[in-house]
């Protein structure tokens, strides 16, 4: 049967002051007929040694008989200063509520419980070099942190994703005559 989900989400998005923007939300979801996998094996007994022999291993898509719930929240802040610059950050928390530990269905939530980003950016910056003004410059630097989690796919694609972080950086130049922005970035 197809999964069915009902969710409730509460949030707020708006300016706290002329310079500070917030975007925050919380959700709670109820899944019925949650799809997952049951893994099994067909065994036969070896008459000579009385040991079991595996004939076939299988994985079957199945519905959970239990209601599965998830919940999470996120909050993001952007602080704008000196007309061209912004400090940004966000944090999110997501969890699969496991109420029935005997359920054989692999939940495959595949979402880290905690992650956050921190960044600084600038746009429409004018830079004077040797009495020449360069218009339309921009930049951004963003740090991302993601907590390790268990990725549950098919048996050959199940394993731990370690905690990792990434630093992204970018510079840009807007050329108004051709309505184009050129960007160069790296992670």
Short mmCIF file of C-alpha atoms in Angstrom, two decimals:
data_model
loop_
_atom_site.label_atom_id
_atom_site.label_comp_id
_atom_site.label_asym_id
_atom_site.label_seq_id
_atom_site.Cartn_x
_atom_site.Cartn_y
_atom_site.Cartn_z
CA UNK A 1 0.00 0.00 0.00
CA UNK A 2 1.24 3.56 -0.56
CA UNK A 3 2.46 5.52 2.43
CA UNK A 4 0.08 8.08 3.87
CA UNK A 5 1.32 11.06 5.87
CA UNK A 6 -0.39 13.77 7.88
CA UNK A 7 1.70 16.71 9.05
CA UNK A 8 1.30 19.79 11.13
CA UNK A 9 3.75 22.65 10.79
CA UNK A 10 3.99 25.89 12.75
CA UNK A 11 6.35 28.66 11.86
CA UNK A 12 7.22 32.30 11.79
CA UNK A 13 9.00 34.27 9.10
CA UNK A 14 9.63 37.99 9.39
CA UNK A 15 11.79 40.90 10.36
CA UNK A 16 12.64 41.28 14.05
CA UNK A 17 14.27 44.64 13.32
CA UNK A 18 15.33 46.54 10.19
CA UNK A 19 18.47 44.42 10.06
CA UNK A 20 17.47 41.01 11.49
CA UNK A 21 15.33 38.46 9.61
CA UNK A 22 14.16 35.17 11.17
CA UNK A 23 12.65 32.03 9.63
CA UNK A 24 11.67 29.37 12.18
CA UNK A 25 9.40 26.32 11.95
CA UNK A 26 8.45 23.09 13.73
CA UNK A 27 6.77 20.04 12.19
CA UNK A 28 5.28 16.76 13.39
CA UNK A 29 4.29 14.01 10.91
CA UNK A 30 2.27 10.79 11.27
CA UNK A 31 2.86 8.04 8.69
CA UNK A 32 0.52 5.12 8.11
CA UNK A 33 1.59 2.20 5.91
CA UNK A 34 5.19 3.45 6.18
CA UNK A 35 7.23 1.73 3.46
CA UNK A 36 10.35 -0.16 4.39
CA UNK A 37 12.05 -3.48 3.81
CA UNK A 38 12.03 -6.91 5.38
CA UNK A 39 15.19 -8.94 4.82
CA UNK A 40 15.08 -12.71 5.02
CA UNK A 41 16.68 -15.93 3.88
CA UNK A 42 15.49 -19.33 2.70
CA UNK A 43 17.38 -22.04 4.60
CA UNK A 44 17.69 -25.79 4.21
CA UNK A 45 19.23 -28.25 6.61
CA UNK A 46 22.25 -30.15 5.36
CA UNK A 47 21.48 -33.79 6.25
CA UNK A 48 25.17 -34.74 6.57
CA UNK A 49 26.25 -32.03 8.98
CA UNK A 50 22.90 -30.86 10.47
CA UNK A 51 23.97 -27.31 9.59
CA UNK A 52 21.71 -24.81 7.87
CA UNK A 53 22.55 -23.81 4.32
CA UNK A 54 21.38 -20.52 2.81
CA UNK A 55 19.46 -21.14 -0.41
CA UNK A 56 18.40 -17.59 -1.14
CA UNK A 57 18.49 -14.15 0.50
CA UNK A 58 15.70 -11.74 -0.29
CA UNK A 59 14.47 -8.25 0.48
CA UNK A 60 10.77 -7.45 0.24
CA UNK A 61 9.11 -4.04 0.30
CA UNK A 62 6.51 -4.01 3.04
CA UNK A 63 4.32 -1.68 5.05
CA UNK A 64 4.86 -1.10 8.72
CA UNK A 65 1.91 -2.19 10.81
CA UNK A 66 2.63 0.61 13.26
CA UNK A 67 2.17 4.34 12.96
CA UNK A 68 5.56 5.99 12.39
CA UNK A 69 6.13 9.59 13.47
CA UNK A 70 8.80 12.15 12.71
CA UNK A 71 9.42 15.62 14.05
CA UNK A 72 11.85 18.45 13.70
CA UNK A 73 12.46 22.16 13.73
CA UNK A 74 14.68 24.68 12.01
CA UNK A 75 15.65 28.25 12.71
CA UNK A 76 17.49 30.60 10.41
CA UNK A 77 18.75 34.12 11.05
CA UNK A 78 20.04 36.74 8.61
CA UNK A 79 21.64 39.95 9.87
CA UNK A 80 22.15 42.70 7.27
CA UNK A 81 24.70 45.41 7.95
CA UNK A 82 26.55 48.26 6.21
CA UNK A 83 24.12 48.13 3.25
CA UNK A 84 26.01 45.40 1.32
CA UNK A 85 26.78 42.65 3.85
CA UNK A 86 24.92 39.82 5.59
CA UNK A 87 25.73 37.33 8.33
CA UNK A 88 23.60 34.19 8.08
CA UNK A 89 23.12 31.03 10.07
CA UNK A 90 20.65 28.21 10.42
CA UNK A 91 20.20 25.09 12.49
CA UNK A 92 17.90 22.10 11.98
CA UNK A 93 16.92 19.11 14.09
CA UNK A 94 15.06 16.10 12.64
CA UNK A 95 14.23 12.77 14.26
CA UNK A 96 12.36 9.56 13.52
CA UNK A 97 10.38 8.59 16.62
CA UNK A 98 10.86 4.84 17.06
CA UNK A 99 8.03 3.77 19.32
CA UNK A 100 8.03 0.06 18.47
CA UNK A 101 11.54 -1.40 18.49
CA UNK A 102 10.26 -4.84 17.42
CA UNK A 103 9.02 -3.55 14.06
CA UNK A 104 11.06 -5.39 11.39
CA UNK A 105 10.62 -2.58 8.85
CA UNK A 106 13.80 -0.65 8.13
CA UNK A 107 12.70 2.98 8.44
CA UNK A 108 15.25 4.49 6.01
CA UNK A 109 14.84 8.00 7.44
CA UNK A 110 18.28 8.90 6.02
CA UNK A 111 18.39 12.32 7.64
CA UNK A 112 21.01 13.65 10.06
CA UNK A 113 19.59 14.63 13.43
CA UNK A 114 21.61 17.87 13.67
CA UNK A 115 23.09 20.20 11.07
CA UNK A 116 23.95 23.90 10.81
CA UNK A 117 25.35 26.55 8.46
CA UNK A 118 27.17 29.82 9.17
CA UNK A 119 28.01 32.35 6.50
CA UNK A 120 28.95 35.87 5.49
CA UNK A 121 28.23 37.48 2.15
CA UNK A 122 28.49 40.80 0.35
CA UNK A 123 26.94 42.15 -2.84
CA UNK A 124 27.07 45.28 -4.98
CA UNK A 125 30.44 46.13 -3.49
CA UNK A 126 32.41 48.98 -5.07
CA UNK A 127 36.18 48.66 -4.80
CA UNK A 128 38.64 51.44 -5.71
CA UNK A 129 42.02 50.25 -6.98
CA UNK A 130 44.59 52.77 -8.35
CA UNK A 131 41.92 55.48 -8.65
CA UNK A 132 39.64 53.15 -10.65
CA UNK A 133 36.36 52.00 -9.13
CA UNK A 134 35.23 48.45 -9.83
CA UNK A 135 31.46 48.05 -9.46
CA UNK A 136 29.30 44.98 -8.96
CA UNK A 137 31.61 42.78 -6.88
CA UNK A 138 30.31 40.15 -4.50
CA UNK A 139 31.45 37.29 -2.29
CA UNK A 140 30.16 34.61 0.04
CA UNK A 141 31.76 32.21 2.50
CA UNK A 142 29.64 29.49 4.10
CA UNK A 143 30.53 26.78 6.62
CA UNK A 144 28.28 23.68 6.83
CA UNK A 145 28.34 21.00 9.53
CA UNK A 146 26.35 17.75 9.23
CA UNK A 147 26.16 15.16 12.03
CA UNK A 148 26.85 11.55 11.05
CA UNK A 149 23.86 9.25 10.57
CA UNK A 150 22.90 5.77 9.49
CA UNK A 151 21.95 5.61 5.80
CA UNK A 152 19.52 2.72 5.29
CA UNK A 153 19.02 1.67 1.70
CA UNK A 154 19.11 -1.79 0.31
CA UNK A 155 21.46 -4.14 2.19
CA UNK A 156 24.40 -3.36 -0.07
CA UNK A 157 23.85 0.39 0.38
CA UNK A 158 23.36 0.56 4.14
CA UNK A 159 26.04 2.07 6.34
CA UNK A 160 27.18 4.94 8.49
CA UNK A 161 27.71 8.37 7.00
CA UNK A 162 30.36 10.02 9.20
CA UNK A 163 30.04 13.54 10.56
CA UNK A 164 31.44 15.97 8.01
CA UNK A 165 31.80 19.65 7.31
CA UNK A 166 32.23 21.75 4.18
CA UNK A 167 33.54 25.25 3.53
CA UNK A 168 32.14 26.95 0.41
CA UNK A 169 33.54 30.21 -0.96
CA UNK A 170 32.55 32.27 -3.99
CA UNK A 171 33.38 35.58 -5.64
CA UNK A 172 31.25 37.29 -8.26
CA UNK A 173 31.28 40.19 -10.69
CA UNK A 174 28.07 41.67 -12.12
CA UNK A 175 28.35 43.17 -15.61
CA UNK A 176 25.26 45.35 -15.95
CA UNK A 177 25.78 46.09 -19.67
CA UNK A 178 25.06 42.44 -20.55
CA UNK A 179 22.81 41.67 -17.54
CA UNK A 180 25.15 38.89 -16.40
CA UNK A 181 26.88 37.88 -13.19
CA UNK A 182 30.09 35.83 -13.44
CA UNK A 183 30.85 33.62 -10.43
CA UNK A 184 33.86 31.58 -9.33
CA UNK A 185 33.56 29.27 -6.36
CA UNK A 186 35.05 26.30 -4.58
CA UNK A 187 34.14 23.87 -1.81
#
